[in-house]
Coordinates of C-alpha atoms in Angstrom, one line a residue:
M1 CA 6.1 -18.8 0.1
S2 CA 2.8 -17.3 -1.2
S3 CA -0.1 -19.6 -1.8
P4 CA -1.6 -19.8 -5.3
D5 CA -4.6 -17.6 -4.2
Q6 CA -2.2 -15.0 -2.7
R7 CA -0.1 -14.9 -5.9
A8 CA -3.3 -14.4 -7.9
A9 CA -4.4 -11.6 -5.6
K10 CA -1.0 -9.9 -6.0
L11 CA -1.4 -10.1 -9.8
A12 CA -4.9 -8.7 -9.6
T13 CA -3.7 -5.8 -7.5
R14 CA -0.9 -5.0 -9.9
L15 CA -3.4 -5.1 -12.8
G16 CA -5.6 -2.6 -10.9
F17 CA -2.8 -0.1 -10.4
F18 CA -1.7 -0.6 -14.0
V19 CA -5.2 0.1 -15.4
A20 CA -5.4 3.3 -13.2
G21 CA -2.1 4.6 -14.6
F22 CA -2.8 3.5 -18.1
G23 CA -6.2 5.1 -18.2
L24 CA -5.1 8.5 -16.8
A25 CA -2.0 8.7 -19.1
G26 CA -4.1 7.5 -22.1
W27 CA -6.2 10.6 -21.8
A28 CA -3.2 13.0 -21.9
P29 CA -2.5 12.6 -25.7
L30 CA -6.2 13.2 -26.5
V31 CA -6.3 16.6 -24.9
P32 CA -5.0 18.5 -28.0
F33 CA -7.6 16.7 -30.1
A34 CA -10.4 17.5 -27.7
K35 CA -9.3 21.2 -27.7
Q36 CA -9.2 21.4 -31.5
H37 CA -12.5 19.5 -31.9
L38 CA -14.4 21.7 -29.5
A39 CA -12.6 24.9 -30.6
V40 CA -12.2 26.2 -27.0
D41 CA -9.6 28.5 -25.6
D42 CA -7.0 27.6 -22.9
A43 CA -9.1 29.1 -20.1
T44 CA -12.1 27.0 -21.0
L45 CA -10.0 23.9 -21.5
G46 CA -8.5 24.5 -18.0
L47 CA -12.0 24.6 -16.5
L48 CA -13.0 21.4 -18.3
L49 CA -9.8 19.6 -17.1
L50 CA -10.7 20.6 -13.6
C51 CA -13.9 18.5 -13.9
L52 CA -11.6 15.4 -13.9
G53 CA -10.1 16.4 -10.5
I54 CA -13.5 17.3 -9.1
G55 CA -15.0 14.0 -10.1
S56 CA -12.0 12.1 -8.6
V57 CA -12.2 13.9 -5.2
A58 CA -16.0 13.6 -5.1
A59 CA -15.8 9.9 -5.5
M60 CA -13.1 9.2 -3.0
L61 CA -14.9 9.6 0.2
L62 CA -17.9 7.7 -1.1
T63 CA -15.5 4.9 -2.1
G64 CA -14.2 4.7 1.4
V65 CA -17.7 4.3 2.8
L66 CA -18.7 1.7 0.2
S67 CA -15.5 -0.3 0.7
A68 CA -16.1 -0.4 4.4
R69 CA -19.5 -1.9 3.7
F70 CA -19.0 -4.1 0.7
G71 CA -15.3 -4.6 0.4
S72 CA -12.9 -3.3 -2.3
K73 CA -13.4 -6.0 -4.9
P74 CA -16.7 -4.9 -6.5
I75 CA -15.6 -1.3 -6.5
I76 CA -12.3 -2.2 -8.3
I77 CA -14.2 -4.1 -10.9
T78 CA -16.8 -1.5 -11.5
S79 CA -14.5 1.5 -11.5
G80 CA -11.9 -0.2 -13.6
L81 CA -14.4 -1.1 -16.3
G82 CA -16.0 2.3 -16.0
L83 CA -12.6 3.9 -16.7
A84 CA -12.2 1.8 -19.8
V85 CA -15.7 2.7 -21.0
M86 CA -15.3 6.4 -20.4
L87 CA -12.0 6.8 -22.3
P88 CA -13.6 6.6 -25.8
A89 CA -16.3 9.0 -24.7
L90 CA -13.7 11.7 -24.0
S91 CA -12.6 11.5 -27.7
V92 CA -16.1 12.1 -29.1
A93 CA -17.6 14.6 -26.8
A94 CA -19.4 17.1 -29.1
T95 CA -19.8 20.1 -26.7
P96 CA -17.9 21.5 -23.8
A97 CA -20.7 20.5 -21.5
T98 CA -20.6 16.9 -22.6
L99 CA -16.8 16.8 -22.3
G100 CA -17.1 18.2 -18.8
A101 CA -19.6 15.6 -17.8
A102 CA -17.5 12.8 -19.4
L103 CA -14.4 14.1 -17.6
F104 CA -16.3 14.2 -14.3
A105 CA -17.4 10.6 -14.8
F106 CA -13.9 9.6 -15.9
G107 CA -12.4 11.2 -12.8
A108 CA -14.9 9.6 -10.5
A109 CA -14.0 6.2 -11.9
L110 CA -10.3 7.0 -11.5
G111 CA -10.7 8.2 -8.0
S112 CA -12.8 5.2 -7.0
L113 CA -10.3 2.8 -8.5
D114 CA -7.4 4.6 -6.8
V115 CA -8.9 4.3 -3.3
A116 CA -10.3 0.8 -3.7
V117 CA -7.1 -0.7 -5.2
N118 CA -5.0 0.8 -2.4
I119 CA -7.4 -0.7 0.2
H120 CA -7.0 -4.1 -1.6
A121 CA -3.2 -3.7 -1.7
I122 CA -3.2 -3.2 2.1
E123 CA -5.2 -6.4 2.5
V124 CA -2.9 -8.3 0.2
E125 CA 0.2 -7.0 1.9
R126 CA -1.1 -7.9 5.3
A127 CA -1.8 -11.4 4.2
E128 CA 1.7 -11.7 2.7
G129 CA 3.3 -10.4 5.8
R130 CA 6.0 -8.3 4.1
P131 CA 6.1 -4.9 2.3
L132 CA 4.5 -5.0 -1.2
M133 CA 3.1 -1.5 -1.6
S134 CA 6.0 0.1 -3.5
G135 CA 5.9 -2.6 -6.1
F136 CA 2.2 -2.1 -6.5
H137 CA 2.5 1.6 -7.0
A138 CA 5.3 1.0 -9.5
Q139 CA 2.7 -0.6 -11.7
F140 CA 0.8 2.7 -11.8
S141 CA 3.9 4.4 -13.2
I142 CA 4.5 1.5 -15.7
G143 CA 0.8 1.8 -16.7
G144 CA 1.3 5.5 -17.3
F145 CA 4.3 4.9 -19.6
A146 CA 2.3 2.3 -21.5
G147 CA -0.9 4.3 -21.8
S148 CA 0.7 7.5 -23.0
G149 CA 3.1 5.6 -25.2
L150 CA 0.5 3.4 -26.9
M151 CA -2.0 6.2 -27.4
T152 CA 0.7 8.5 -28.8
L153 CA 1.9 5.7 -31.2
L154 CA -1.7 5.1 -32.4
L155 CA -2.3 8.7 -33.0
A156 CA 1.0 9.2 -34.8
M157 CA 0.0 6.4 -37.1
Q158 CA -2.9 8.6 -38.2
I159 CA -5.4 6.2 -36.5
D160 CA -8.7 8.0 -35.6
A161 CA -8.8 9.3 -32.0
L162 CA -12.0 7.3 -31.3
V163 CA -10.5 4.1 -32.7
S164 CA -7.3 4.7 -30.7
A165 CA -9.2 5.2 -27.5
V166 CA -11.3 2.1 -28.1
L167 CA -8.2 0.0 -28.7
C168 CA -6.7 1.2 -25.4
S169 CA -10.0 0.6 -23.7
C170 CA -10.1 -3.0 -24.9
L171 CA -6.7 -3.6 -23.3
M172 CA -7.9 -2.0 -20.0
G173 CA -11.1 -4.1 -20.1
A174 CA -9.1 -7.2 -20.7
A175 CA -6.9 -6.5 -17.8
M176 CA -9.9 -6.0 -15.5
V177 CA -11.5 -9.2 -16.7
L178 CA -8.2 -11.0 -15.9
A179 CA -8.1 -9.3 -12.5
A180 CA -11.7 -9.8 -11.4
P181 CA -11.7 -13.5 -10.4
R182 CA -8.3 -13.1 -8.7
L183 CA -9.3 -10.2 -6.3
L184 CA -9.7 -11.0 -2.7
R185 CA -13.3 -11.7 -1.7
A186 CA -15.1 -8.8 -0.2
S187 CA -15.1 -8.7 3.6
P188 CA -17.8 -6.1 4.4
Q189 CA -18.2 -4.7 7.9
Q190 CA -21.7 -5.0 9.3
A191 CA -21.3 -2.3 12.0
G192 CA -19.4 0.9 12.6
P193 CA -19.8 4.5 11.6
L194 CA -20.2 5.5 7.9
I195 CA -18.3 8.7 8.4
V196 CA -15.4 9.4 10.7
I197 CA -13.6 12.8 10.7
P198 CA -9.9 12.2 10.3
H199 CA -7.8 13.2 13.3
G200 CA -4.4 12.8 14.9
F201 CA -2.3 10.2 13.1
V202 CA -4.5 10.0 10.0
V203 CA -4.3 13.8 9.6
L204 CA -0.5 13.6 9.7
L205 CA -0.4 10.9 7.1
A206 CA -2.9 12.8 4.9
A207 CA -0.8 16.0 5.2
L208 CA 2.4 14.2 4.3
A209 CA 0.7 12.7 1.3
G210 CA -0.5 16.1 0.2
V211 CA 3.1 17.3 0.3
M212 CA 4.4 14.4 -1.7
F213 CA 1.7 14.6 -4.3
L214 CA 2.4 18.4 -4.5
V215 CA 6.1 17.5 -5.3
E216 CA 5.1 15.1 -8.0
G217 CA 2.7 17.6 -9.5
A218 CA 5.3 20.3 -9.5
M219 CA 7.8 18.1 -11.3
L220 CA 5.2 17.5 -14.0
D221 CA 3.9 21.0 -14.5
W222 CA 6.8 23.2 -13.7
G223 CA 10.0 21.2 -14.0
A224 CA 10.6 21.8 -17.6
L225 CA 9.9 25.6 -17.2
L226 CA 12.4 25.7 -14.4
L227 CA 15.1 24.1 -16.6
A228 CA 14.3 26.4 -19.5
G229 CA 14.2 29.5 -17.4
T230 CA 17.1 29.1 -15.0
K231 CA 19.4 26.7 -16.7
H232 CA 18.8 28.1 -20.2
L233 CA 18.0 24.7 -21.6
P234 CA 16.2 24.7 -25.0
E235 CA 12.5 24.1 -24.6
T236 CA 12.7 21.1 -26.8
Q237 CA 15.0 19.4 -24.3
A238 CA 13.5 20.8 -21.0
G239 CA 11.2 17.8 -20.7
I240 CA 14.1 15.5 -20.1
G241 CA 14.1 16.4 -16.5
Y242 CA 10.6 15.0 -15.9
I243 CA 11.6 11.9 -17.8
L244 CA 14.5 11.3 -15.5
F245 CA 12.3 12.0 -12.5
S246 CA 9.7 9.4 -13.7
I247 CA 12.4 6.8 -14.5
A248 CA 14.0 7.2 -11.1
M249 CA 10.6 7.0 -9.3
T250 CA 9.6 3.8 -11.1
A251 CA 13.0 2.2 -10.5
G252 CA 12.9 3.2 -6.9
R253 CA 9.4 1.7 -6.4
L254 CA 10.4 -1.6 -8.2
G255 CA 13.2 -2.1 -5.6
G256 CA 11.5 -0.3 -2.8
D257 CA 9.9 -3.2 -1.0
A258 CA 13.2 -4.9 -0.5
V259 CA 14.7 -1.7 0.9
V260 CA 11.7 -1.0 3.2
S261 CA 11.8 -4.6 4.4
R262 CA 15.5 -4.1 5.4
V263 CA 15.4 -0.6 7.0
G264 CA 11.7 -0.2 8.0
D265 CA 9.1 2.5 7.3
R266 CA 10.6 5.1 9.7
A267 CA 14.1 5.0 8.2
A268 CA 12.8 4.8 4.7
L269 CA 10.6 8.0 5.3
F270 CA 13.5 9.9 6.8
W271 CA 16.3 9.0 4.3
G272 CA 14.0 9.0 1.2
S273 CA 12.7 12.5 2.0
S274 CA 16.3 13.6 2.8
I275 CA 17.5 12.4 -0.6
A276 CA 14.6 14.2 -2.3
I277 CA 15.5 17.4 -0.5
A278 CA 19.2 17.0 -1.6
G279 CA 17.8 16.7 -5.1
F280 CA 16.1 20.0 -4.8
V281 CA 19.4 21.6 -3.6
V282 CA 21.3 20.2 -6.6
L283 CA 18.5 21.2 -9.0
L284 CA 18.4 24.8 -7.7
T285 CA 22.1 25.5 -7.1
V286 CA 24.1 23.7 -9.8
P287 CA 24.4 26.1 -12.8
V288 CA 25.2 23.5 -15.5
A289 CA 22.0 22.1 -16.8
A290 CA 23.3 18.5 -17.5
L291 CA 24.5 18.3 -13.8
A292 CA 21.5 20.1 -12.4
M293 CA 19.2 17.5 -14.0
T294 CA 20.7 14.9 -11.7
G295 CA 18.5 16.6 -9.1
F296 CA 15.5 15.2 -10.9
L297 CA 16.9 11.7 -10.4
L298 CA 17.5 12.3 -6.7
I299 CA 14.0 13.7 -6.2
G300 CA 12.4 10.8 -8.0
L301 CA 14.5 8.2 -6.3
G302 CA 14.0 9.8 -2.8
A303 CA 10.3 10.3 -3.2
S304 CA 9.5 7.0 -4.9
N305 CA 8.6 5.0 -1.8
L306 CA 7.2 7.7 0.5
V307 CA 3.6 7.6 -0.8
P308 CA 3.4 3.8 -0.7
I309 CA 4.7 3.9 2.9
L310 CA 2.0 6.5 3.9
F311 CA -0.7 4.3 2.5
R312 CA 0.7 1.3 4.4
R313 CA 0.7 3.3 7.6
A314 CA -3.0 4.2 6.9
G315 CA -3.7 0.5 6.7
T316 CA -2.0 -0.3 10.0
Q317 CA -3.5 2.5 12.2
T318 CA -6.4 1.8 14.5
R319 CA -7.8 5.3 15.0
M320 CA -10.5 5.0 12.3
P321 CA -11.7 2.4 9.7
I322 CA -8.9 1.5 7.2
E323 CA -11.1 2.2 4.2
L324 CA -12.0 5.7 5.4
A325 CA -8.4 6.4 6.4
V326 CA -7.1 5.5 2.9
A327 CA -9.9 7.6 1.3
A328 CA -8.8 10.6 3.5
V329 CA -5.1 10.2 2.6
T330 CA -6.0 9.9 -1.1
M331 CA -8.3 12.9 -1.1
V332 CA -5.7 15.2 0.5
G333 CA -3.0 13.8 -1.9
Y334 CA -5.2 14.7 -4.9
A335 CA -5.8 18.1 -3.4
G336 CA -2.0 18.6 -3.5
V337 CA -2.0 17.6 -7.2
L338 CA -4.9 19.9 -8.0
L339 CA -4.2 23.0 -6.0
G340 CA -0.4 22.8 -5.6
P341 CA 0.7 23.6 -9.1
A342 CA -1.6 26.6 -9.2
A343 CA -0.2 27.8 -5.9
I344 CA 3.4 27.4 -7.3
G345 CA 2.4 29.5 -10.3
F346 CA 0.9 32.2 -7.9
V347 CA 4.2 32.3 -5.9
A348 CA 6.3 32.4 -9.1
E349 CA 4.3 35.3 -10.4
F350 CA 5.1 37.5 -7.4
T351 CA 8.7 36.2 -6.8
S352 CA 10.2 33.7 -9.1
L353 CA 9.8 30.0 -10.1
Q354 CA 13.2 29.3 -8.4
T355 CA 11.9 30.8 -5.2
A356 CA 8.7 28.7 -5.4
F357 CA 10.8 25.6 -5.8
W358 CA 12.9 26.6 -2.7
M359 CA 9.6 26.9 -0.8
L360 CA 8.6 23.5 -2.0
A361 CA 11.9 22.0 -0.7
A362 CA 11.3 23.7 2.6
L363 CA 7.8 22.2 2.8
L364 CA 9.3 18.8 2.1
T365 CA 11.4 19.0 5.3
I366 CA 8.2 18.3 7.1
V367 CA 8.5 14.7 6.0
P368 CA 11.9 13.8 7.7
L369 CA 10.9 15.9 10.8
S370 CA 7.7 13.7 11.0
A371 CA 9.3 10.4 10.1
H372 CA 9.6 9.2 13.7
R373 CA 5.9 9.8 14.3
A374 CA 4.6 8.6 10.9
G375 CA 6.7 5.5 11.0
A376 CA 6.0 4.6 14.6
A377 CA 5.0 1.0 15.2
Q378 CA 2.2 1.9 17.6
T379 CA -0.4 4.2 16.1

C-alpha cells in the first residue's frame, strides 16, 4: 500500500500532466480569435504557430540538463505556472511579432513541463514498484478534453477571450499550487556530464516515440480529411473519427497500467502496435464509413500505452542519465508531431492521402519488430 507521501506524489504528478494537456488544448479555441485580431493570412498564422513548437523543442534539452542538476520539482512548478501566465498573453498579443514571442515562451513552458513531469513520473513509478505511467499520461488527455471544452464553453457564452483565458489560467495556477508541496523533493546530481549524445538503446526509444507521435499527429491533422475524401463522409461529421481515437486512447491509458502489469512492457509494445496496425487496415480498406471509423478506435486503443512504456524504458536504461534520456525521447517525439503532418501532406500531394496513410501504417510496423529489444529487461 502506498504511503501518504507516495499518494501525494502521485496526485501531484497527475496534476502536472493535467495542466500540460489543459494548457495546450486551452490555446486551440483561441487560434481563430488571434487570427482575426491580427488580421493575418493562413501562411503567416502557420509560421506563428510554428513558434510554439520551436519553443518547446528548444526548452526540452535544457530541461533535461537542469533536471539532472536540480531535480524535476522546481522545473515543474516554474513551467506549470509559466504556462498559466502565458495563456492570457496569447489572447491579447497586438502584433504578429508579439504573438510569435508569446507562443515561443508558451511552447518553452509546455516543453519544460512535459519533460520534467515525465521525469517525476518515472521517480514516482520507481518508488511505487508497479506501472503507473499510462495512468499519468491519461491525465494529459483528460486535461486536453477539459481545457478545450471549458475554453470553448466560455467563448460560446460570449465571454471576452482575455477573461476566458484568465479564468482557465486561474484553474491551472490552482492546480500547480496544489501540486507543488506534494512533488518529490529534488535529488540533484553533483557530478556527471551535462550533455550526453543519445546512442544505442536510447536512440531506439526516441525513434519509436517519433513514430508514435507522428501517428497521433496524423490522426489529428489528417484523419477527418481522409474520412471526407475516401469514405465520402460529410465534412461536418468527419471529425467524429478523431473523437473516437481520443476516447479510445484515454480509455486505454486509464486501464493500461493494469494490463502492462500483467503482460509486461515487451508484450504490451508488440500487441498494442499490432492492434494499431490492424486499425489502419480497417480504416483504409473498409468502404463503409461507419465501419471504417472503428479503425480509429483500434488505432487509439492500440497506441494508447506505447508512449508511456517508451518513457518508462527511458527511465530504466543505464546508458545515459535518465533526465537526458527522457529529454531526448521527448524531443524526437515532438519532432514527429511538428514535421510528420507536413511530410504526410507532401506525400499526399504527389500520390494520395490514402497512400500516405498506408506508408504510416508501414512505418508503424517498426514498433512490433523492435518490441523485443525495446522491452528487454536488460538495457
